[in-house]
Tab-separated table of C-alpha atoms in Angstrom:
chain	number	residue	atom	x	y	z
A	1	ILE	CA	68.268	97.178	-175.706
A	2	LEU	CA	71.559	96.308	-177.413
A	3	HIS	CA	74.621	97.705	-175.338
A	4	LYS	CA	78.230	96.871	-176.183
A	5	GLY	CA	76.872	94.525	-179.021
A	6	ARG	CA	74.796	92.399	-176.681
A	7	ARG	CA	71.230	92.394	-175.394
A	8	THR	CA	70.941	94.139	-172.162
A	9	LEU	CA	67.950	94.332	-169.771
A	10	LEU	CA	67.448	97.595	-168.060
A	11	ARG	CA	66.354	96.855	-164.502
A	12	ASN	CA	64.658	99.540	-162.590
A	13	ALA	CA	66.035	100.355	-159.138
A	14	LEU	CA	63.525	102.963	-158.364
A	15	VAL	CA	64.042	105.941	-155.954
A	16	THR	CA	61.082	108.166	-155.937
A	17	GLY	CA	61.164	111.835	-154.936
A	18	LEU	CA	64.826	112.310	-154.956
A	19	LYS	CA	66.256	115.701	-155.909
A	20	CYS	CA	69.962	116.015	-156.599
A	21	TRP	CA	69.795	118.513	-153.852
A	22	HIS	CA	68.994	115.760	-151.323
A	23	LEU	CA	72.425	114.201	-152.193
A	24	ARG	CA	74.294	117.047	-150.347
A	25	PRO	CA	76.360	115.613	-147.303
A	26	GLU	CA	74.298	117.456	-144.671
A	27	SER	CA	70.995	116.238	-145.999
A	28	ARG	CA	68.896	113.665	-143.764
A	29	PHE	CA	65.892	113.607	-145.801
A	30	TYR	CA	64.308	110.007	-146.397
A	31	PRO	CA	64.724	110.044	-150.272
A	32	LYS	CA	68.557	110.345	-149.825
A	33	ARG	CA	68.603	107.311	-147.375
A	34	ASN	CA	66.377	105.412	-149.802
A	35	PHE	CA	68.760	106.196	-152.644
A	36	TYR	CA	71.658	104.889	-150.862
A	37	ASN	CA	69.719	101.800	-149.783
A	38	VAL	CA	68.727	101.109	-153.298
A	39	VAL	CA	72.347	101.775	-154.558
A	40	ASN	CA	73.950	99.548	-152.113
A	41	ALA	CA	71.795	96.690	-153.474
A	42	ILE	CA	73.332	97.102	-156.906
A	43	PRO	CA	76.410	94.804	-157.438
A	44	GLU	CA	79.708	96.432	-157.454
A	45	GLY	CA	81.048	97.241	-160.879
A	46	SER	CA	77.673	97.369	-162.529
A	47	ASP	CA	76.643	99.641	-165.426
A	48	VAL	CA	74.133	102.006	-163.867
A	49	LEU	CA	71.888	104.597	-165.655
A	50	MET	CA	71.119	107.590	-163.479
A	51	ILE	CA	68.034	109.634	-164.143
A	52	PHE	CA	67.835	112.642	-161.792
A	53	GLY	CA	67.297	116.346	-161.929
A	54	GLU	CA	63.742	116.727	-163.125
A	55	ILE	CA	62.276	117.394	-159.679
A	56	ASP	CA	64.993	119.898	-158.871
A	57	CYS	CA	63.989	121.783	-162.156
A	58	ARG	CA	60.318	121.458	-161.235
A	59	GLU	CA	60.239	122.760	-157.724
A	60	GLY	CA	63.669	122.811	-155.976
A	61	ILE	CA	65.740	125.329	-157.916
A	62	LEU	CA	62.915	127.728	-158.798
A	63	PHE	CA	61.702	127.927	-155.274
A	64	ALA	CA	65.266	128.617	-154.043
A	65	VAL	CA	65.712	131.471	-156.659
A	66	GLU	CA	62.384	133.036	-155.609
A	67	ARG	CA	63.563	133.003	-152.067
A	68	ALA	CA	66.811	134.711	-153.081
A	69	ILE	CA	68.829	131.731	-151.973
A	70	TYR	CA	70.581	131.982	-155.460
A	71	ALA	CA	71.115	135.107	-157.453
A	72	ASN	CA	69.680	133.526	-160.559
A	73	LEU	CA	68.476	130.388	-162.124
A	74	ARG	CA	71.967	129.460	-163.517
A	75	GLU	CA	73.557	129.713	-160.048
A	76	GLY	CA	70.824	127.510	-158.441
A	77	ILE	CA	71.320	124.875	-161.347
A	78	GLN	CA	75.111	125.008	-161.001
A	79	VAL	CA	74.948	124.367	-157.165
A	80	THR	CA	72.576	121.468	-157.804
A	81	ILE	CA	74.741	120.065	-160.455
A	82	ASP	CA	77.903	120.178	-158.342
A	83	ILE	CA	76.057	118.403	-155.523
A	84	TYR	CA	75.063	115.691	-158.088
A	85	ILE	CA	78.506	115.295	-159.584
A	86	GLU	CA	80.081	115.045	-156.119
A	87	ALA	CA	77.649	112.110	-155.377
A	88	LEU	CA	78.343	110.412	-158.753
A	89	LEU	CA	82.155	110.633	-157.941
A	90	GLU	CA	81.574	109.155	-154.716
A	91	LEU	CA	79.426	106.266	-155.926
A	92	GLU	CA	81.993	105.581	-158.741
A	93	ALA	CA	84.889	105.387	-156.302
A	94	ARG	CA	82.994	103.283	-153.665
A	95	LYS	CA	81.198	100.890	-155.983
A	96	HIS	CA	83.246	100.956	-159.123
A	97	PHE	CA	80.113	101.698	-161.309
A	98	THR	CA	80.239	103.027	-164.815
A	99	LEU	CA	77.593	105.727	-164.452
A	100	TYR	CA	75.549	106.639	-167.619
A	101	ILE	CA	73.915	109.991	-166.936
A	102	HIS	CA	70.505	110.238	-168.496
A	103	PRO	CA	69.327	113.846	-169.054
A	104	ALA	CA	66.393	115.255	-167.040
A	105	LEU	CA	63.315	114.762	-169.181
A	106	PRO	CA	61.625	117.811	-170.623
A	107	VAL	CA	58.136	116.313	-170.317
A	108	LEU	CA	56.300	119.007	-168.431
A	109	ASP	CA	55.511	122.341	-170.301
A	110	PRO	CA	56.023	124.637	-167.418
A	111	THR	CA	59.465	123.445	-166.533
A	112	ARG	CA	60.735	122.467	-170.019
A	113	ASN	CA	63.021	125.669	-170.288
A	114	THR	CA	64.529	124.981	-166.924
A	115	VAL	CA	65.169	121.396	-167.737
A	116	LYS	CA	66.806	122.380	-171.074
A	117	ILE	CA	69.111	124.812	-169.159
A	118	PHE	CA	69.891	122.192	-166.481
A	119	ASN	CA	70.746	119.542	-169.213
A	120	SER	CA	72.940	121.867	-171.022
A	121	MET	CA	74.859	122.831	-167.860
A	122	LEU	CA	75.077	119.249	-166.688
A	123	GLN	CA	76.444	118.217	-170.102
A	124	ALA	CA	78.986	120.893	-169.889
A	125	SER	CA	80.046	120.022	-166.381
A	126	LEU	CA	80.342	116.355	-167.108
A	127	ALA	CA	82.528	117.250	-170.276
A	128	LYS	CA	84.787	119.322	-168.100
A	129	LEU	CA	85.012	116.533	-165.513
A	130	ASN	CA	85.930	114.131	-168.350
A	131	HIS	CA	85.650	111.018	-166.181
A	132	PRO	CA	85.947	107.863	-168.129
A	133	LYS	CA	83.311	106.160	-165.887
A	134	ILE	CA	80.811	109.012	-165.672
A	135	ARG	CA	79.191	109.338	-169.208
A	136	TRP	CA	76.556	111.793	-170.468
A	137	LEU	CA	73.892	110.204	-172.741
A	138	ASP	CA	73.441	112.884	-175.343
A	139	PHE	CA	69.904	112.738	-176.680
A	140	TYR	CA	67.454	114.984	-174.800
A	141	GLU	CA	67.212	117.366	-177.765
A	142	ARG	CA	65.867	114.602	-179.850
A	143	THR	CA	62.855	114.144	-177.525
A	144	MET	CA	61.541	117.626	-178.381
A	145	THR	CA	60.231	119.138	-181.562
A	146	GLU	CA	62.693	120.933	-183.962
A	147	ASP	CA	61.915	124.276	-182.473
A	148	GLY	CA	62.705	122.815	-178.891
A	149	ARG	CA	59.523	124.119	-177.382
A	150	LEU	CA	57.458	120.809	-177.069
A	151	LEU	CA	57.954	117.231	-176.412
A	152	ARG	CA	57.507	115.215	-179.555
A	153	ASP	CA	54.089	113.492	-179.855
A	154	GLU	CA	55.504	110.075	-180.018
A	155	TYR	CA	56.904	110.472	-176.523
A	156	LYS	CA	53.777	111.920	-174.771
A	157	LEU	CA	52.347	109.366	-172.441
A	158	ASP	CA	50.146	110.892	-169.618
A	159	GLY	CA	51.304	114.381	-169.356
A	160	THR	CA	53.759	113.671	-166.589
A	161	HIS	CA	55.804	110.746	-167.745
A	162	ILE	CA	57.703	109.983	-171.024
A	163	HIS	CA	56.519	107.079	-173.282
A	164	PRO	CA	58.786	103.964	-173.405
A	165	GLN	CA	59.027	104.690	-177.096
A	166	TYR	CA	61.971	106.888	-176.362
A	167	LEU	CA	64.198	103.918	-175.312
A	168	PRO	CA	65.795	103.673	-178.709
A	169	LEU	CA	67.223	107.225	-178.168
A	170	VAL	CA	68.785	105.866	-174.948
A	171	GLU	CA	70.135	102.804	-176.848
A	172	GLU	CA	71.631	104.963	-179.583
A	173	ALA	CA	73.229	107.366	-176.987
A	174	LEU	CA	74.812	104.425	-175.137
A	175	ASN	CA	76.083	102.866	-178.158
A	176	ALA	CA	77.656	106.188	-179.603
A	177	LEU	CA	79.969	106.369	-176.516
A	178	PRO	CA	83.494	105.042	-177.015
């Protein structure tokens, strides 16, 4: 992609199965340890694209609401977002990253509405935070049909993942930031 006027390679630093919920301080679950192992291998001061939250929307938050851990979906989402933002702030302070926050992807039909609410609340929380090195990439609505009900055909891949054809949206969102 082109970023800040120069060709930039997006290099994957994969952490599978991580929920934002796993990033809470008391968590000892393996995906959290793996996340920090991967992050520690990224050079200090790097630009880092973070893509988390979809698994929370698919299973974590809804399960917690069903079990009455949270009064409603929005409360569960906000608690999850607060955990995520605390982890982002810690990473920025420790590693001096510029963090670009990629929205959770609305690929799965059953969780799309939860993902939309999550993204809207995450975007609002990051705007309120107004941190110069933790930036929201504003494009997720453009991955969906005009009525916001379905993933656009050109971004469908295998029913679970998004097609790489969406990457120009990431590029545009990065380049739209000041």
